[in-house]
Structure formats: structure tokens, C-alpha cells
Coordinates of C-alpha atoms in Angstrom, one line a residue:
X1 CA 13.1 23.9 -54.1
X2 CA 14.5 21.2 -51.8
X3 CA 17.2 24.5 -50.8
X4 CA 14.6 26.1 -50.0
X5 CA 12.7 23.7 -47.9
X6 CA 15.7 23.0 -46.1
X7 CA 16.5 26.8 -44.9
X8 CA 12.6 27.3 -44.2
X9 CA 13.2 24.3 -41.6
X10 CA 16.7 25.8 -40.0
X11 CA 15.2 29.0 -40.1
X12 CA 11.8 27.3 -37.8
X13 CA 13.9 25.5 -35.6
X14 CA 16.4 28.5 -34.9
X15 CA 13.2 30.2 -34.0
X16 CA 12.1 27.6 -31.4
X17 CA 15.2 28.7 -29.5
X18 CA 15.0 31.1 -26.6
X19 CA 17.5 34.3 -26.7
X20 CA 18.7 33.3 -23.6
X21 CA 19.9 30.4 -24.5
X22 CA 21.9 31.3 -27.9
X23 CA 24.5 33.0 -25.3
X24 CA 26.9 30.1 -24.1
X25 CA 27.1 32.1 -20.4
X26 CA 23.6 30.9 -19.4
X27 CA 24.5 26.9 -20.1
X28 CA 28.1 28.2 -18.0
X29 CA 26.3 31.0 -15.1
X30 CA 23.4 27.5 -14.7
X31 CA 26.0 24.7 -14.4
X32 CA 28.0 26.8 -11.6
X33 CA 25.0 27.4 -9.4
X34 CA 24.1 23.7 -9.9
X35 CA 27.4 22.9 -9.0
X36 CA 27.6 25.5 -6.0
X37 CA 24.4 23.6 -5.0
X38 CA 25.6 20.1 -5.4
X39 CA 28.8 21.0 -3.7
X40 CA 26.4 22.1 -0.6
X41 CA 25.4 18.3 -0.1
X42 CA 28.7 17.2 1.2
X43 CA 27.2 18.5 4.4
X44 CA 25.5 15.6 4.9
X45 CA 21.9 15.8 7.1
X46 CA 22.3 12.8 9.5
X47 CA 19.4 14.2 11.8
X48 CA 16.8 11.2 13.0
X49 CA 13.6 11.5 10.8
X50 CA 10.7 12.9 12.7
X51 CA 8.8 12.1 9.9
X52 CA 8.6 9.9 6.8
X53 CA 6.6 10.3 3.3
X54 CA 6.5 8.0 0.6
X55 CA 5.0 9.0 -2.5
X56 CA 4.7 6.3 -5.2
X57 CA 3.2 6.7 -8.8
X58 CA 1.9 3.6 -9.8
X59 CA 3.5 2.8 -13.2
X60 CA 5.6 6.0 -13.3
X61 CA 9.1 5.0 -14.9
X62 CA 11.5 7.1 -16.3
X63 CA 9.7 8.4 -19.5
X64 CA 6.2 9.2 -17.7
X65 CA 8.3 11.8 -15.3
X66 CA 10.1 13.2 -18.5
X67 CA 6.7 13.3 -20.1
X68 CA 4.7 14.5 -17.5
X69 CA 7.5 17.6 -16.9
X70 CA 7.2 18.7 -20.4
X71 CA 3.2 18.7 -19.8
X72 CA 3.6 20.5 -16.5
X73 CA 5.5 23.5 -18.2
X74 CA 3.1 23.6 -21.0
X75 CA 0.6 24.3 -18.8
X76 CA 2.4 27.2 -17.4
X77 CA 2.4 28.2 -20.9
X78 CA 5.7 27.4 -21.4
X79 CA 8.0 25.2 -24.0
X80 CA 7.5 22.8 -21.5
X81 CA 11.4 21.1 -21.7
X82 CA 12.8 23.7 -19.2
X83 CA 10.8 22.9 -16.5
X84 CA 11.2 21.3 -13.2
X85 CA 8.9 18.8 -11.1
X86 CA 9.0 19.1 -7.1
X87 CA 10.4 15.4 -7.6
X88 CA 12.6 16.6 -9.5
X89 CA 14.1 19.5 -6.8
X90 CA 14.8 16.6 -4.4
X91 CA 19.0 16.7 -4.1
X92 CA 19.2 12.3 -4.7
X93 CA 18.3 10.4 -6.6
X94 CA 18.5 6.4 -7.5
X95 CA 17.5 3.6 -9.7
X96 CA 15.2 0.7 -8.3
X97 CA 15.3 -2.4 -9.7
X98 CA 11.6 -3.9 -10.1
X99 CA 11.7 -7.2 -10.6
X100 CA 9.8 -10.2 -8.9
X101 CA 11.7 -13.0 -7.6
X102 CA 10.0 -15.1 -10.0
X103 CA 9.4 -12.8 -13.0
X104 CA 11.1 -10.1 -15.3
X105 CA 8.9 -7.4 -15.7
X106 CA 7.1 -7.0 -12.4
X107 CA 3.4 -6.9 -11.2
X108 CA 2.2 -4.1 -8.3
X109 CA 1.9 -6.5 -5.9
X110 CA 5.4 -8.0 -5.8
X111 CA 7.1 -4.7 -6.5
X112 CA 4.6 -3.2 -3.4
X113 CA 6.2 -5.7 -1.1
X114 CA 9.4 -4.7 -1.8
X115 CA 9.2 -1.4 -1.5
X116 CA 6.7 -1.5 1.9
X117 CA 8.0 -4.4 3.4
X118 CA 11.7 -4.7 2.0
X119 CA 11.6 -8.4 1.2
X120 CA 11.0 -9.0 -2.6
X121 CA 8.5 -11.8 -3.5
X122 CA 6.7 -13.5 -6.5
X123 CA 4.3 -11.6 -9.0
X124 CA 0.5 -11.1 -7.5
X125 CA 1.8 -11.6 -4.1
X126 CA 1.4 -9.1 -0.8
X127 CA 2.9 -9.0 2.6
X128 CA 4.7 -12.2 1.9
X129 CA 7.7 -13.8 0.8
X130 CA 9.0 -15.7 -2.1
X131 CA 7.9 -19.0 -0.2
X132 CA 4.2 -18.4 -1.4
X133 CA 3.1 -19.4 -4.5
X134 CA 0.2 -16.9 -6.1
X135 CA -3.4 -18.6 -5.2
X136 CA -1.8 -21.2 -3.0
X137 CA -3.5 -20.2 0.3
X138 CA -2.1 -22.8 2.0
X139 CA 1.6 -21.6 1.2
X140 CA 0.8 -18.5 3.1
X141 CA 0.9 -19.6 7.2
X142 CA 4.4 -18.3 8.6
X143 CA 5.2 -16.5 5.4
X144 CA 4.0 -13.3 6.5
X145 CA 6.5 -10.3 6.3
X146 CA 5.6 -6.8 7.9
X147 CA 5.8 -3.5 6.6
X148 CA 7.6 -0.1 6.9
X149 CA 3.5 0.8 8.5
X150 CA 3.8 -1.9 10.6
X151 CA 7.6 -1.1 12.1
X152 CA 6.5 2.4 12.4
X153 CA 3.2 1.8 14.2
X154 CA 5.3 -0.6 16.8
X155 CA 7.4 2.5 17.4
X156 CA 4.2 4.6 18.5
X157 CA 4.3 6.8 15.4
X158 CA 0.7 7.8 13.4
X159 CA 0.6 6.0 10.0
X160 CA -1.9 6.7 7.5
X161 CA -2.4 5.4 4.1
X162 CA -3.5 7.4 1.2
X163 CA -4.5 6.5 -2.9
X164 CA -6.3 7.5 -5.3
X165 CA -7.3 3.8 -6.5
X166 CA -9.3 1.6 -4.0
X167 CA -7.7 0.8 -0.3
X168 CA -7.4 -2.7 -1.4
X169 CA -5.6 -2.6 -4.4
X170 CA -1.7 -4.3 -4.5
X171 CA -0.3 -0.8 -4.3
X172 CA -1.3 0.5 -0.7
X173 CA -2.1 -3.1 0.5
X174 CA 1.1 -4.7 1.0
X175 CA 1.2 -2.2 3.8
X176 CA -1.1 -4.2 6.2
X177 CA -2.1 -6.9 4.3
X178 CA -0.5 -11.3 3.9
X179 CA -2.4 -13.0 0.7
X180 CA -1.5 -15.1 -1.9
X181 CA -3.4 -13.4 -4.3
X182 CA -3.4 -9.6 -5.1
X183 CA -7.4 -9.9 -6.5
X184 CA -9.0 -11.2 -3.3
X185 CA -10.4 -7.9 -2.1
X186 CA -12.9 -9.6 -0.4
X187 CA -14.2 -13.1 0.3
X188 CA -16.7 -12.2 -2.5
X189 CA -13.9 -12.7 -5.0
X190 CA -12.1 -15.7 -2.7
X191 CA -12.1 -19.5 -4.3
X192 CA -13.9 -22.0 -1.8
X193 CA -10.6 -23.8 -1.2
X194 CA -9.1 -20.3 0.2
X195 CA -11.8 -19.4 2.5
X196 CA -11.8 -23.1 3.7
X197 CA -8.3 -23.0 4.2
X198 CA -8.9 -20.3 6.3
X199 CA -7.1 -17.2 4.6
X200 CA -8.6 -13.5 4.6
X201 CA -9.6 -11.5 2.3
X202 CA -7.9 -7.8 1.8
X203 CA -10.4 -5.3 3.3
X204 CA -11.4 -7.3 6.3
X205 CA -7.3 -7.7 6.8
X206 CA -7.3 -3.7 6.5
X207 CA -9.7 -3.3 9.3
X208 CA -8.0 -6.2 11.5
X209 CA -4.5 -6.4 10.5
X210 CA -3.4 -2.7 12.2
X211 CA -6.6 -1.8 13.5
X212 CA -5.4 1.7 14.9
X213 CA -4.0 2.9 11.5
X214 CA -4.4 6.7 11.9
X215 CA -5.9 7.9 8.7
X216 CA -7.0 5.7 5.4
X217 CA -8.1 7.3 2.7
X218 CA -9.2 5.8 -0.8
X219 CA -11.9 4.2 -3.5
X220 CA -13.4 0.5 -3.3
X221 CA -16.3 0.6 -0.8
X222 CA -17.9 -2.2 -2.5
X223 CA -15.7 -4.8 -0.8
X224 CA -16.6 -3.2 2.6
X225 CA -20.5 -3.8 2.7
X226 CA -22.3 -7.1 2.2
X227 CA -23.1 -8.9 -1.1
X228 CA -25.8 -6.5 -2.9
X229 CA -25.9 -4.1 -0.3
X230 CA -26.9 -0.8 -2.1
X231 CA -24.1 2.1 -2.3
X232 CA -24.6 5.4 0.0
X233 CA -23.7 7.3 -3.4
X234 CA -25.0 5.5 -6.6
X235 CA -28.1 3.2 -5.0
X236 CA -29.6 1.9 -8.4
X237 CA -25.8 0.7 -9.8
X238 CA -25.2 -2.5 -9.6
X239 CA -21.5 -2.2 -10.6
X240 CA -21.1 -0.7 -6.9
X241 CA -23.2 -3.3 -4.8
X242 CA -21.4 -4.7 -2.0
X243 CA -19.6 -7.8 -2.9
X244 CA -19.3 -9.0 0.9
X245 CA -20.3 -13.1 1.3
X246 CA -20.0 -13.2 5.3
X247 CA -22.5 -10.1 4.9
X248 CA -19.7 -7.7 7.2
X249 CA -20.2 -4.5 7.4
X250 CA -16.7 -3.7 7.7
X251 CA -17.0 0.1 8.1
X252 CA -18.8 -0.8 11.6
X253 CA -16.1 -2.7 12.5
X254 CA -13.7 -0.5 11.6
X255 CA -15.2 1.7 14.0
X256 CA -15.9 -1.0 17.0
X257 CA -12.7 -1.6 17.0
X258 CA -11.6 2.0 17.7
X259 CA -10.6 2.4 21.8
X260 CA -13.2 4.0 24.3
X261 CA -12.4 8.0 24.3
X262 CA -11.5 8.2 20.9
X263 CA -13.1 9.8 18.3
X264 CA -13.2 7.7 14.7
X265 CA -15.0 9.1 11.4
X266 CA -16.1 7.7 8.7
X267 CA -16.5 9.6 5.2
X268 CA -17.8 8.7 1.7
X269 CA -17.9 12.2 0.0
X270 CA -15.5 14.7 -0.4
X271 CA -17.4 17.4 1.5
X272 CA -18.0 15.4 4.8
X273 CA -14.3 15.1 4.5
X274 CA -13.8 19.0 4.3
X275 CA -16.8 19.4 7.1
X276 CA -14.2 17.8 9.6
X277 CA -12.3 19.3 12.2
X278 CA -9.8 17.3 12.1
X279 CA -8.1 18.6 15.4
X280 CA -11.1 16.6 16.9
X281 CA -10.6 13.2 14.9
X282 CA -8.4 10.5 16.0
X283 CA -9.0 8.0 13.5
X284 CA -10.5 8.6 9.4
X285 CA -11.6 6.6 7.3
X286 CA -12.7 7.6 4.0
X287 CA -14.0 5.3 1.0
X288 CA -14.5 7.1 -1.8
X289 CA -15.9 6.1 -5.3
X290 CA -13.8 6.8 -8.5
X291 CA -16.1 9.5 -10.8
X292 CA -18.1 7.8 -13.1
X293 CA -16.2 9.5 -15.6
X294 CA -12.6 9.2 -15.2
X295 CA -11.8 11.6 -18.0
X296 CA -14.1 14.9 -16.7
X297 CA -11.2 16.4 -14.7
X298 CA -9.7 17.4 -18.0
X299 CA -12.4 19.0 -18.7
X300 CA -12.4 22.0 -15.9
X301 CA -8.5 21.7 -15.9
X302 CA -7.3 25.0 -16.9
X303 CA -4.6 27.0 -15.2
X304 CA -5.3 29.2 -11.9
X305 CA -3.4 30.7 -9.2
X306 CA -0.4 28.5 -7.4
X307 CA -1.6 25.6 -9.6
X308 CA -0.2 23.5 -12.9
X309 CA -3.6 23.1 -14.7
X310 CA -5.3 20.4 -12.3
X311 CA -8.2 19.4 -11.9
X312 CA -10.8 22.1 -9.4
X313 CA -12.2 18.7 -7.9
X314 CA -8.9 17.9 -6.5
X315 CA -7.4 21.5 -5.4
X316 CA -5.7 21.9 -1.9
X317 CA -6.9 25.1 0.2
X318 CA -5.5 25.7 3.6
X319 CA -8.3 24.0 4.8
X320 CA -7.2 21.0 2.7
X321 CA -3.7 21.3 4.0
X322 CA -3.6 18.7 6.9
X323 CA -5.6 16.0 4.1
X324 CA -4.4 14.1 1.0
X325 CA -6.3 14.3 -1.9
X326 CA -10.0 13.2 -1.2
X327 CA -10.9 12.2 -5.1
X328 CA -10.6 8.2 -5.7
X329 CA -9.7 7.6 -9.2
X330 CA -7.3 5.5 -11.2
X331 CA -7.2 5.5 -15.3
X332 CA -7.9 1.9 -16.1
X333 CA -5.0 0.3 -17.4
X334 CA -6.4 -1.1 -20.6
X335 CA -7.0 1.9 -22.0
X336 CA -3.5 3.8 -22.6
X337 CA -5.2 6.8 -22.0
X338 CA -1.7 8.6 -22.3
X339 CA -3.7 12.6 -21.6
X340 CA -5.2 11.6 -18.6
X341 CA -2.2 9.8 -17.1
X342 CA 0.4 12.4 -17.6
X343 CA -2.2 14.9 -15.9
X344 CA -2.8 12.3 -13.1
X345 CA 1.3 12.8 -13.1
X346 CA 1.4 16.6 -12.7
X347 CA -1.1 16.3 -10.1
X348 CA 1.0 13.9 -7.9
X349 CA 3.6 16.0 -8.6
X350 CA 1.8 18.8 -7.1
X351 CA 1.1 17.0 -4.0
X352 CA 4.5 16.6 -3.5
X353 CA 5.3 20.4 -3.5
X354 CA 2.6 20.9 -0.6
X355 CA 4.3 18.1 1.2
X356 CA 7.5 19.6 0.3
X357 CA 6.2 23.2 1.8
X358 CA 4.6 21.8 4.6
X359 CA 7.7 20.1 6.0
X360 CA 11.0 20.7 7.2
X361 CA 14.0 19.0 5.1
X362 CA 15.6 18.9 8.8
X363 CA 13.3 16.3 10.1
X364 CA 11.3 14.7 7.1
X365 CA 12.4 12.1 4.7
X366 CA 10.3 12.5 1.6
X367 CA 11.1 9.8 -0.7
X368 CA 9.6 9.8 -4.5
X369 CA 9.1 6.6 -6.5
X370 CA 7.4 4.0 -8.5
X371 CA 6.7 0.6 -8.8
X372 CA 7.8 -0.4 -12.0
X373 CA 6.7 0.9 -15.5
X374 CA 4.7 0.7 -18.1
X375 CA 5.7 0.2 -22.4
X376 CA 5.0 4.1 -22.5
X377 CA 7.4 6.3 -24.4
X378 CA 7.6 9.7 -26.8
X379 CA 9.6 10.2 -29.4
X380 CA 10.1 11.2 -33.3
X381 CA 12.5 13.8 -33.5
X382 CA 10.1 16.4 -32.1
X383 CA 11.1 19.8 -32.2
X384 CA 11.5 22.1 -29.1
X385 CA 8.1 23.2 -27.4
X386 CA 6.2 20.2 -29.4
X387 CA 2.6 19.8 -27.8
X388 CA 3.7 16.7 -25.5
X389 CA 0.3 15.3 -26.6
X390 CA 1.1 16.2 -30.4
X391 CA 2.3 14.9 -34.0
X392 CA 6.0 14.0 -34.6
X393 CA 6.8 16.2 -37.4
X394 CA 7.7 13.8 -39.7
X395 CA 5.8 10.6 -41.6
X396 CA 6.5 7.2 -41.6
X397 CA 9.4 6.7 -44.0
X398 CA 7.1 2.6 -44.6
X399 CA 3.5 3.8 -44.8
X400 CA 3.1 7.5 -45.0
X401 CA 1.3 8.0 -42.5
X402 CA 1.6 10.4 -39.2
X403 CA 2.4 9.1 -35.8
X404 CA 1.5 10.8 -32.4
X405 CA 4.8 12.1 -30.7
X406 CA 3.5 9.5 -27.4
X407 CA 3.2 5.6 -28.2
X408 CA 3.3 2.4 -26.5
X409 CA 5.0 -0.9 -27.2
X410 CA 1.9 -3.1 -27.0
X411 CA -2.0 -3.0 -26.3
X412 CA -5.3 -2.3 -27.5
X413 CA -4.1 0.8 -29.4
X414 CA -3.0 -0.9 -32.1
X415 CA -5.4 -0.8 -35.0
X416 CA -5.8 -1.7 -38.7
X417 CA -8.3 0.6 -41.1
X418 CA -8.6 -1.3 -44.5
X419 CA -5.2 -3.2 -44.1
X420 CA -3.5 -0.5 -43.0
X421 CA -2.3 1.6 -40.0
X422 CA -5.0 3.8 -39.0
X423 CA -4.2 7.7 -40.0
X424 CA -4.0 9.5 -36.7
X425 CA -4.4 12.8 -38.6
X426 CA -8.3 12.0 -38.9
X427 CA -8.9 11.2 -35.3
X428 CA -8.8 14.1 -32.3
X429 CA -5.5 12.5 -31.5
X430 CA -5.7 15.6 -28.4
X431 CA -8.8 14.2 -26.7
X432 CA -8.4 13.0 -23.0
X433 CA -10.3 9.8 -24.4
X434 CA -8.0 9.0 -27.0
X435 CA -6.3 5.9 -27.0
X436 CA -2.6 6.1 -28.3
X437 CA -0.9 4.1 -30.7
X438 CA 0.6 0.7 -29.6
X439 CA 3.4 -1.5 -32.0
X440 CA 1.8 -5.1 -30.8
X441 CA -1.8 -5.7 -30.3
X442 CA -3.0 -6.7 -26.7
X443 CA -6.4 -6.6 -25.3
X444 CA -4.1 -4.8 -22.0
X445 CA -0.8 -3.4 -21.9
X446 CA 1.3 -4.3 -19.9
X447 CA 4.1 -3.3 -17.4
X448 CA 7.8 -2.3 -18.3
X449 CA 10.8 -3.7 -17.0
X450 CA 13.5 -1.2 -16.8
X451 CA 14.8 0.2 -13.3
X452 CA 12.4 3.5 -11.8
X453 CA 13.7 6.4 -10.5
X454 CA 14.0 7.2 -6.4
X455 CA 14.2 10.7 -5.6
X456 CA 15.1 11.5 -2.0
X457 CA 15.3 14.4 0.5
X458 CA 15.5 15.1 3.9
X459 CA 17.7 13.3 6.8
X460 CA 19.6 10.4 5.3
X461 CA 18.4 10.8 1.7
X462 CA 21.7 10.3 0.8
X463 CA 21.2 6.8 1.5
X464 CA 19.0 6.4 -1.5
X465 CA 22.1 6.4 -4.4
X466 CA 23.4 4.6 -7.4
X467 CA 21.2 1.4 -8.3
X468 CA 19.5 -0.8 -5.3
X469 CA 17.4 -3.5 -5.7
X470 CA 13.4 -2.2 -4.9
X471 CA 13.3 -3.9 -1.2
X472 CA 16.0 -1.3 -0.1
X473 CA 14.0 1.8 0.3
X474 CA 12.0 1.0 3.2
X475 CA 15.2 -0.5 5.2
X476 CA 16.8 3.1 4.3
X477 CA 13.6 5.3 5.1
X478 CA 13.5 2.9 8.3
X479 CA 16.9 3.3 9.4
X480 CA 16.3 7.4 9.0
X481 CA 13.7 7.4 11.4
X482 CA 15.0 5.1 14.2
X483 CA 12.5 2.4 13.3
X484 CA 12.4 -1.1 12.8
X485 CA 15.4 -3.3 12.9
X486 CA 18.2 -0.9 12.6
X487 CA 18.2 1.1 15.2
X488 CA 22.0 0.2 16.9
X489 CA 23.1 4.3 15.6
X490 CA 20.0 6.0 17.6
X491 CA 21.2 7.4 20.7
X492 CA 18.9 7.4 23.8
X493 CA 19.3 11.3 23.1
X494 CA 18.8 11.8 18.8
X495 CA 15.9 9.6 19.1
X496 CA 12.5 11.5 19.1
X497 CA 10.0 10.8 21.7
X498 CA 7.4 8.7 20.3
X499 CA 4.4 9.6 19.5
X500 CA 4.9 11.4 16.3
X501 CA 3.4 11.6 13.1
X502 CA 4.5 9.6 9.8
X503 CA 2.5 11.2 7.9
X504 CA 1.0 9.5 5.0
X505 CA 2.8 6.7 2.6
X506 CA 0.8 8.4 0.2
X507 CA 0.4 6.0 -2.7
X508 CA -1.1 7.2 -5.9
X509 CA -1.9 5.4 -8.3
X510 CA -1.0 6.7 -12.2
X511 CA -1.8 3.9 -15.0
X512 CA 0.7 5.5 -17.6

């Protein structure tokens, strides 16, 4: 019987194999052309960057791309293994080391700082260095460090900022904003001795910092308006009252601060952002709520034409093409929704093949990354074409029970039904709600510390190699496009005339 069992298993698993790939010259005929490609890249492009793109996934490390590619080719109806990201196309690639100065496994707002303004600095710190100490306002005066933004903006280039959690959050905000404390989004959430020792709160730093910051795009319009100012959108929520104490209305200033001639817009829905003819705007700001249900997009997320089953909400047209995406949403971290973070992934990833098509590799440096990690990981001696979202094929060799393919190292997931693990097999393990597995209990998981991947391409992409510490990308991505303090290689006659579009450090958020 046990024979039997065993040649019923070869016999699956031989089936799982394509044709193709049972003939050695397919593994040979795909190594040469990958080869013949990588031999192609000794002609290195040294061309100045016209243009610069930084994409960064917000918790995406290493086993969150692998993940999230399997998913992608699923959805193509695929075994999902074979497939390839855009990211994934780009011809280098690097490690980033994440760490703080002053801690292991890193938060957003250090590891944003590094990788925006190429200094590193201490956990739940942004825009400045390692000489502030988190809370500590009065650390922060001469402290301040600028960002890639910032260097760009002084070289007359457009800059625009674009996420799909709020504008405020550590992730985008180390490009324009100084604070000892990632949280204080507005002076709503500011101790007294802060605002008496006279530091700023994020969002009126976004609207004063770099005032003519082409286009910003985002969620968190709470922190613009005044303490219980109603929302535009959801009136009778409290949740989404202003939070403002010097009762600002930050949008206004925003726009006063726009010069005479120029046209500024402000949006707070995706269709007034779609309405716009953009050939006629010279500044945009958009603040847009998360939906109230972060989870819906799965629900209308089956495949159609050009796209990797993402959400309708979210879908680029030609109209779109000139815009990031104009949906706010993050997937909370405490949550380990594992379903909804891997689709968040594919539809970064698809963002970056627009940007990819929209662009010449001759004058744009796209750079992929994240900031650090999270305890996510799959595993359990799957077989081939395994449902990235389904059971390991085997039990627990110590209790018996089934385990989900995807798990995490710590937080909430972990759960105890009468004194034991609970069964996965009785709970819809597949649902976009469902809250995976975890090996230590924590009320929130937390970040991982292991080095992220950097994936490069376009003039001086080669740059980006081997292992560097996270503060080097923007110094590379800067000295690219002529900007900032290395600029001794860039002729009077390779240097573009300024002004020219950067076009977006897009930075979305994906809480994996």
C-alpha cells in the first residue's frame, strides 16, 4: 500500500511538469539567450538621466516579490513559478541594507531617509540625521538633511510625489519633510513641549517645505483641515474629521502659495482627477481617502485585457497615462492580510510596466525597491503550480494539523482553539480577509531585517550592484541625472537643459 502511495505521488508530481521542460534543450536554448542578453550590458549606458523614477513597496523584501510573481502568473492562469515581474526585467540588480543607525530591524522612517535623502538616521526619524533623538524636538535645529526631491527641485526639474497611503506617512515624507517623530502628521497629534519648542508638524511642512512640488498625490486629508472640520466625502464619520489645532486649512494654503499665472488644482475624488486636462495644470494636489473597505478590490479583481487581475478601481486608460494611480489605500499592518498584500504587489508591479512603456531606457533611470521587510514567508515543500494562497501538502509531523503554504514569524495570527493550534482546514484560509498564520503571538507584526532587493535600469543603473548600504541609491540616482552634489562628470554639453520632468518618486505603500 505504502508502494502504491508512493508511485501515485511521483506519478502527480511528474504530471505537474510542463513538456517543455522534460527536454534538457529548453533549460540550455534559455540560458544562452539570457546570456546573449547579459553579455549585451557590457555596453554600458552612461547617457545623463533626463529623468528619474523611484518606485518603492513599502515592506516588499525578497519573499513578497517571489510571492507576489507566482500570484501574478496565476492570474494569467498560469503555474505561476515561470513568470516574470516588470521589476523583475530590469538588467541590475542589488541588495540594500535597511538598518537604522540605532536599530537592527528598521522602521519606514529611518529606512525613508536613507533611501530619499542618502544619510541614514535613527528609527521614527525623517529628514534628519543620526544627531536627533525620536520625540526630542529640540534635537532637531541644524539637523536637517535634504532629499533626492529637494536636489532635483534646486536643479529646475518637476518633482512629484505619489502613494497609495496618506502624503504624510514616513514613506513619501522624508522627501520634504525634518521631524523627530514619524507620527506628528499634524499639530493635532504634536506633544505641547514640541509645538512650544517650535517644531512643525508633517502636512503643514508638505505645503511649506517645497511649496512648488509639481504634483502630490495620496490619502490623509484629515490632517489638512481643522480639528472637527467635516470631510468633503464621508460628512457624518468622525474617524475622518479634521485633526488640525491651529484650525489651517492647509489645502488653501497650498494653493496661495502657488505663483500668479499658474494654474493649481486641487482633487479629492478620483473622477475630478480624470475630469482634468492636465496639459492646463501646473500644480495637483490630490487627497484622497483609503476605501472604507480595504479588501473590496479583490472582489471585482478578475483578469481582463493587458491586465494581471487588478483591481477596475485602479486601471490605467490612456487617459490615465500621464497620472499615478488615484486610489489611496494601504492594508493595515496589524492585520497580515497576506491576499491583499501580494495583490497590492502585482499592482505596483503593473505600474511599473506602464512606466517602463512610457519611457525610454536611454534617458530614464527607473529604480525598483523597498524599505525593509516584513516576517512574511511561504514554504512547505509545495508542489509546482500550488495556489500561492493554498495548503502545504503535507501535515505537521507535531500536531497533525494543516498549515497554509504563506506564514509569518510573529503577530496577531497566531491562535489557540482548545489548547491547540487552530485547524486551518476549517476556516476559508482563501478569503482576502483572512489572517494567516504567525509562530509568535503579537498584537502587530513587525518588520524584517534582512537586506531588499534594488532593481535598476536605464542610464547608470549599473551603478546600483552587489550590496550597498540603503543611503546609496539616491547619491547613485543623483549622480545619473546631473543633480545634487556630484555633478564634477557632467559636461556643459551632456547635461540637459533644465526644466525637465522627474517624474514621480512614486512610493507605494504594500504592508506584506
Amino acid at each position: 500500500m505504502k508502494a502504491l502511495l508512493l508511485l501515485l505521488a511521483q506519478l502527480c508530481s511528474a504530471s505537474l511538469v510542463p513538456e517543455r521542460e522534460k527536454d534538457p534543450e529548453y533549460w540550455r536554448r534559455q540560458a544562452q539567450e539570457t546570456l546573449r542578453n547579459a553579455l549585451r550590458l557590457q555596453r554600458l549606458n552612461q547617457n545623463v538621466a533626463k529623468n528619474l523614477i523611484l518606485f518603492l513597496g513599502d515592506g516588499m523584501g525578497v519573499s513578497t516579490v517571489t510571492a507576489a510573481r507566482i500570484l501574478k502568473g496565476q492570474l494569467q492562469h498560469g503555474q505561476g513559478e515561470e513568470s516574470l515581474l516588470e521589476m523583475e526585467k530590469f538588467p541590475y540588480v542589488a541588495l540594500a541594507k535597511t538598518y537604522n543607525t540605532n536599530a537592527q530591524v528598521p522602521d519606514s522612517a529611518g529606512t525613508a531617509t536613507a533611501y530619499l535623502c542618502g544619510v541614514k538616521a535613527n528609527e521614527g526619524t525623517l529628514g534628519v540625521s543620526a544627531g536627533v533623538t525620536r520625540d526630542r524636538c529640540n534635537t532637531t535645529k541644524g539637523q536637517e538633511v535634504t532629499s533626492i526631491l529637494r536636489w532635483a527641485k534646486d536643479a529646475g526639474k518637476a518633482v512629484g510625489i505619489v502613494t497609495t497611503t496618506r502624503v504624510t506617512h514616513a514613506t513619501p515624507s522624508a522627501a520634504y519633510a525634518h521631524s523627530a517623530n514619524r507620527d506628528w502628521y499634524s499639530d493635532g497629534e504634536m506633544p505641547p513641549d514640541a509645538l512650544e519648542g517650535g517644531c512643525k508638524d508633517i502636512a503643514r511642512q508638505l505645503v511649506e517645505n517645497i511649496p512648488d512640488i509639481e504634483v502630490i498625490l495620496g490619502g490623509g486629508r484629515k490632517y489638512m483641515f481643522p480639528k472637527n472640520a467635516s470631510d468633503v466625502e464621508y460628512p457624518h464619520e468622525e474617524k475622518h474629521r479634521g485633526t488640525r489645532l491651529d484650525r489651517r486649512d492647509l489645502v488653501q494654503a497650498w494653493h496661495d502659495a502657488k505663483p500668479s499665472g499658474k494654474v493649481a488644482k486641487y482633487v479629492w475624488h478620483r473622477r475630478e482627477l480624470l475630469a482634468l486636462n492636465l496639459s492646463r495644470v501646473d500644480f495637483l494636489l490630490g487627497i484622497i481617502l483609503p476605501p472604507r473597505n480595504p479588501g473590496a478590490f479583490l472582489k471585482d479583481a478578475g483578469p481582463h485585457p493587458g491586465d494581471v487581475g487588478t483591481p477596475r478601481g485602479w486601471c490605467y486608460t490612456p487617459k490615465d497615462a500621464a497620472t499615478p494611480p488615484s486610489r489611496s489605500s494601504s492594508i493595515p499592518l496589524p492585520t497580515m492580510l497576506a491576499k491583499q498584500a501580494l495583490h497590492e504587489a502585482v499592482e505596483l508591479d503593473r505600474a511599473i510596466g506602464l512606466a517602463t512603456r512610457l519611457t525610454s531606457v536611454q534617458d530614464t533611470l527607473s529604480v525598483v525597491t523597498a524599505d525593509h521587510s516584513h516576517v512574511f514567508t511561504f514554504g512547505g515543500y509545495t508542489p509546482r503550480g500550488n495556489p500561492i494562497f493554498g495548503l502545504a501538502p503535507m501535515q505537521s509531523d507535531v500536531d497533525r494539523k494543516p498549515f497554509t503554504s504563506i506564514l509569518y514569524g510573529n503577530g496577531p495570527g497566531y491562535k489557540i482553539v482548545a489548547g491547540e493550534r487552530e485547524n486551518v482546514s476549517a476556516v476559508d484560509f482563501a478569503h482576502a480577509d483572512y489572517q494567516a498564520q504567525s509562530a509568535v503571538p503579537l498584537r502587530q507584526e513587525t518588520h524584517g531585517g534582512e537586506d531588499v532587493a534594488v532593481f535598476a535600469r536605464g542610464p547608470m543603473a549599473h551603478l546600483l550592484h552587489g550590496v550597498h548600504e540603503q543611503n546609496y541609491i539616491p547619491h547613485a540616482m543623483a549622480y545619473a541625472a546631473c543633480i545634487g552634489s556630484n555633478r564634477g562628470h557632467c559636461s556643459a554639453g551632456a547635461r540637459p537643459a533644465a526644466p525637465l520632468l522627474l517624474p514621480f518618486l512614486a512610493l507605494l505603500v504594500l504592508l506584506c
